[in-house]
Phi, psi and omega in degrees: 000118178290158150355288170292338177275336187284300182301341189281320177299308206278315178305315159283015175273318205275326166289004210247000180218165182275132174294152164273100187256146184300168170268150180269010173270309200282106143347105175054181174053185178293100172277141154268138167255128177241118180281087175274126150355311183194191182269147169292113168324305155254188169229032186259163096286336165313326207273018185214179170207352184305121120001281195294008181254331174305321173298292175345299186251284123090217181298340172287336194257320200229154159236154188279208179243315170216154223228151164255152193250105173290020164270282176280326185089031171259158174289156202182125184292148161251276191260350152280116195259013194171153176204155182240135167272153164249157171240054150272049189008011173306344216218131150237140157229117174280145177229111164264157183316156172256157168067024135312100222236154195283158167273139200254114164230212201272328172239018161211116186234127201252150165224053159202180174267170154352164222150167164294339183263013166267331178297303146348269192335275170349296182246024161265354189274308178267352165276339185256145170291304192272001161342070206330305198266043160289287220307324174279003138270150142326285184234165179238051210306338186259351163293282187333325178300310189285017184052027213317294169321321179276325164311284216268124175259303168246164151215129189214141188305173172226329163191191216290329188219012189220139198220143179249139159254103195250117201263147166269011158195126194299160161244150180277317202276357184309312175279343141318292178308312162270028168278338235254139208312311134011329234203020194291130158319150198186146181267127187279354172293307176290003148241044134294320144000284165252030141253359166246354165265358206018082164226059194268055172257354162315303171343321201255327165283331171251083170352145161197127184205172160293359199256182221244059176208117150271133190301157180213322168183161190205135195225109193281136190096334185244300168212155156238149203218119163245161189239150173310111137279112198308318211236051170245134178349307209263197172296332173099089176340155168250011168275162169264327189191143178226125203242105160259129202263095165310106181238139190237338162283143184276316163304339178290266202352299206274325156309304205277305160324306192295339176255050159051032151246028178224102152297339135252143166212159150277178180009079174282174178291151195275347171278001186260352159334304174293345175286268176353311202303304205295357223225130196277348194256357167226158126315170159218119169247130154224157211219121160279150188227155188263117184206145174224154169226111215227176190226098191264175184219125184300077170321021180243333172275140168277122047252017190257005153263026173259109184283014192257333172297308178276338150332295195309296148351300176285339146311319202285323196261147188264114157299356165284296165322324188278331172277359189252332175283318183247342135322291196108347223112327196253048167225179173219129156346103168304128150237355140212191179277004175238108174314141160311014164248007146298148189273352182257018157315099178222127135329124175296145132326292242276036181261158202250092158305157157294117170203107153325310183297312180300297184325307170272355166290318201279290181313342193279301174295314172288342179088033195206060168287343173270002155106203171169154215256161171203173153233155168247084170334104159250142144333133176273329129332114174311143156229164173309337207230019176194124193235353175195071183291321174309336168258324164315304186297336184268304187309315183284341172302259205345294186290348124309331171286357203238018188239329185121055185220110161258148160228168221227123169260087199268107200232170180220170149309141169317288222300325164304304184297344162295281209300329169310316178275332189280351160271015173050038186274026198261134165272323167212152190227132160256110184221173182192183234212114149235148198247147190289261165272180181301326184295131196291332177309349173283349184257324194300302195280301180299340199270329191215023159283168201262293207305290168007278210299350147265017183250345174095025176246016172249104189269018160249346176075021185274147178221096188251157185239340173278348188276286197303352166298300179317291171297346163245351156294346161286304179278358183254016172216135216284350202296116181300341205278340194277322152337287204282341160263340182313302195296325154312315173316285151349289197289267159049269167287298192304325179303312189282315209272344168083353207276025178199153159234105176317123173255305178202143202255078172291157167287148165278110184260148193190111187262125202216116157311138164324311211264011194246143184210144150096036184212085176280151170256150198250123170304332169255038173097180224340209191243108166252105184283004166344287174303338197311181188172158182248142172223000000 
């Protein structure tokens, strides 16, 4: 069955059932429905680094402290209206905004706005041991990347409306870092709240935030329903309600769009685009982006904690092939992890053509002339930076069998295979990176850091002290020019030392019904639906 005989079918299946259509209870004006890939892990951003759980809640539930200008990549206030640096670079002071108002839901009714002792609350939650709510996460995983606890010595109101940030050594990327989707406000009233009801694991599952959608309801695997925050800061959306429709096939996703019961949806397979493209009643948006999409190696199993190995390996694979096969085209060959629209960009030397014959000289050198088995994680999920990892993983078995290498191809449900990967039970994972702000430590430090590789979002599990030497010899200066060689160096190394191989920089896709405005795609990630709007 081709594509198209596959979608005619699934499209009369979709008619033949109820739409997650808004609800018709929530009193006047317009919903959108956005058709996602898969369920969320939280309803925190502190607690992930998952895409698909971050496009979920993000920007619909919360606001930051400061906001990115998706055009230039400047920094830009949000729930912060002005901040002061000191200059020893120790010290940030935030001026927050006034009249912010917290969301009114079924179990939660607040009774003041935002304050300084909610910004407190937030990141003493990930800084403190004794925190009431540290202890009901496990991890904080992309701060534990950032080092957060060893960076941040305090944080404390200064008055009613003004907050301090005290460092014990500067860093250049700290106002990135609270730009970054990551890095979302959260209310200290609701959880005193629910520490005198003791329920606080509530925090991370019933949501309560600034941003300009509030929860209403959520059934895993199937939808989540959001409601208008009426008394939100900013102009205040022209949807009543936005509904995500958990779709995890990418052909349902794409049925439920041709019968218009997905007004949005993302990162469709890039051969169902031409269909789409064709058609007067949707868009196609595209965004070059900041992304990488790679093939990392647990580098604590052996035989891939032999760097002549993983060298080999990386050799082994054509990437040209992967881009015209599982791409389209609509990608550009990685030679490092920072896409060429980084201001820290340099083509590595040290960079790795395809060559088999070399590949098999290394293994040879290593001492594995006769080849040896592994496995490969392909994500069961589309991401922006992997848009069909189960055919990427077939592909690359073929181009491993012809070195002496079987590999085995291993996939789960998401939400397992996250947890699965974050226990390093991976010998290798085909995974990516789409980044949070403009700054390269966002790609460098979570991915491949000594902190990373225990907070579990550096999936090669490698750990170097001269790569990590590099990166805070970066961050410990505001001088662009002085960075920016640091990160070469960097880049460099990870190139030489192999314990992940960059693959590919994808463009970013977005499939829209016409009649839809104001759902721009933001290069540094996630979804925001404020604007959105019907016409």
């Amino acid at each position: 069955m081709n594509i198209y005989q596959r979608l005619t079918f699934v499209c009369l299946t979709a008619l033949l059932t109820h739409a997650c259509q808004p609800d018709r209870n929530n009193p006047g004006g317009t919903g959108l429905v956005y058709c996602v890939e898969g369920s969320p892990e939280s309803f925190n951003p502190q607690l992930v680094t998952s895409g698909t759980t971050i496009d979920a809640i993000s920007q619909h539930l919360y606001d930051r402290l400061l906001d990115i200008n998706a055009q230039t990549g400047e920094l830009l206030p949000a729930l912060a209206s002005s901040w002061q640096i000191s200059s020893d670079g120790l010290s940030y002071r935030f001026q927050l905004r006034e009249n912010v108002a917290f969301h009114h839901t079924d179990y939660f009714k607040p009774s003041r706005p935002l304050n300084a002792e909610d910004v407190v609350f937030t990141f003493n939650r990930i800084l403190l041991p004794e925190h009431p709510f540290h202890q009901t996460a496990t991890e904080y995983p992309y701060f534990d990347s950032m080092e957060w606890r060893q960076l941040v010595a305090e944080v404390k109101a200064i008055s009613a409306y003004e907050v301090e940030f005290r460092l014990n050594k500067p860093d250049s990327s700290f106002l990135s870092t609270l730009a970054t989707d990551f890095a979302a406000v959260l209310s200290a009233e609701y959880g005193a709240k629910l520490q005198a009801e003791n329920k606080l694991p509530d925090l991370d599952h019933l949501p309560v935030g600034t941003g300009p959608f509030l929860f209403r309801h959520y059934q895993k695997d199937v939808l989540i329903r959001y409601y208008r925050h009426p008394q939100h800061w900013r102009q205040g959306s022209n949807l009543q309600q936005l509904v995500i429709d958990i779709v995890p096939d990418s052909t349902k996703r794409v049925a439920k769009l041709l019968t218009h019961e997905c007004d949005v949806a993302p990162i469709p397979r890039l051969a169902e685009l031409q269909l789409l493209s064709k058609r007067q009643d949707f868009v196609v948006d595209v965004q070059t982006s900041m992304n990488v999409g790679y093939w990392a190696f647990n580098t604590q199993k052996p035989p891939l904690n032999n760097v002549k190995v993983r060298q080999a390996l990386a050799l082994a694979v054509n990437k040209q092939n992967i881009l015209q096969a599982v791409y389209f085209g609509q990608a550009e060959q990685a030679d490092s992890l920072l896409p060429p629209n980084s201001w820290a960009y340099q083509k590595p030397q040290l960079t790795q053509s395809y060559d088999p014959q070399k590949a098999r000289a290394l293994l040879a050198e290593a001492g594995f002339a006769k080849g040896f088995s592994l496995d490969i994680w392909a994500m069961p999920v589309q991401r922006l930076y992997n848009p069909n990892a189960l055919k990427m993983a077939e592909l690359m078995q073929a181009d491993l069998a012809r070195i002496g290498v079987k590999a085995r191809i291993v996939s789960y449900e998401w939400n397992t295979f996250r947890r699965k990967l974050t226990q390093a039970e991976h010998d290798s994972v085909l995974i990516g990176w789409s980044a949070d702000n403009a700054d390269p430590d966002n790609f460098l430090r979570p991915l491949l850091s000594c902190a990373a590789a225990v907070s579990g979002s550096n999936r090669a599990n490698w750990c170097d002290e001269h790569f990590d030497a590099l990166l805070q010899q970066a961050v410990n200066t505001a001088d662009l020019n002085e960075r920016r060689s640091f990160y070469l160096q960097a880049q460099q190394y990870q190139a030489q030392q192999m314990p992940l191989m960059p693959i590919a920089h994808s463009k970013r896709f977005q499939v829209r019904s016409s009649n839809i405005s104001g759902v721009a795609i933001n290069p540094y990630g996630g979804v925001n639906f404020a604007m959105a709007g019907k016409h």
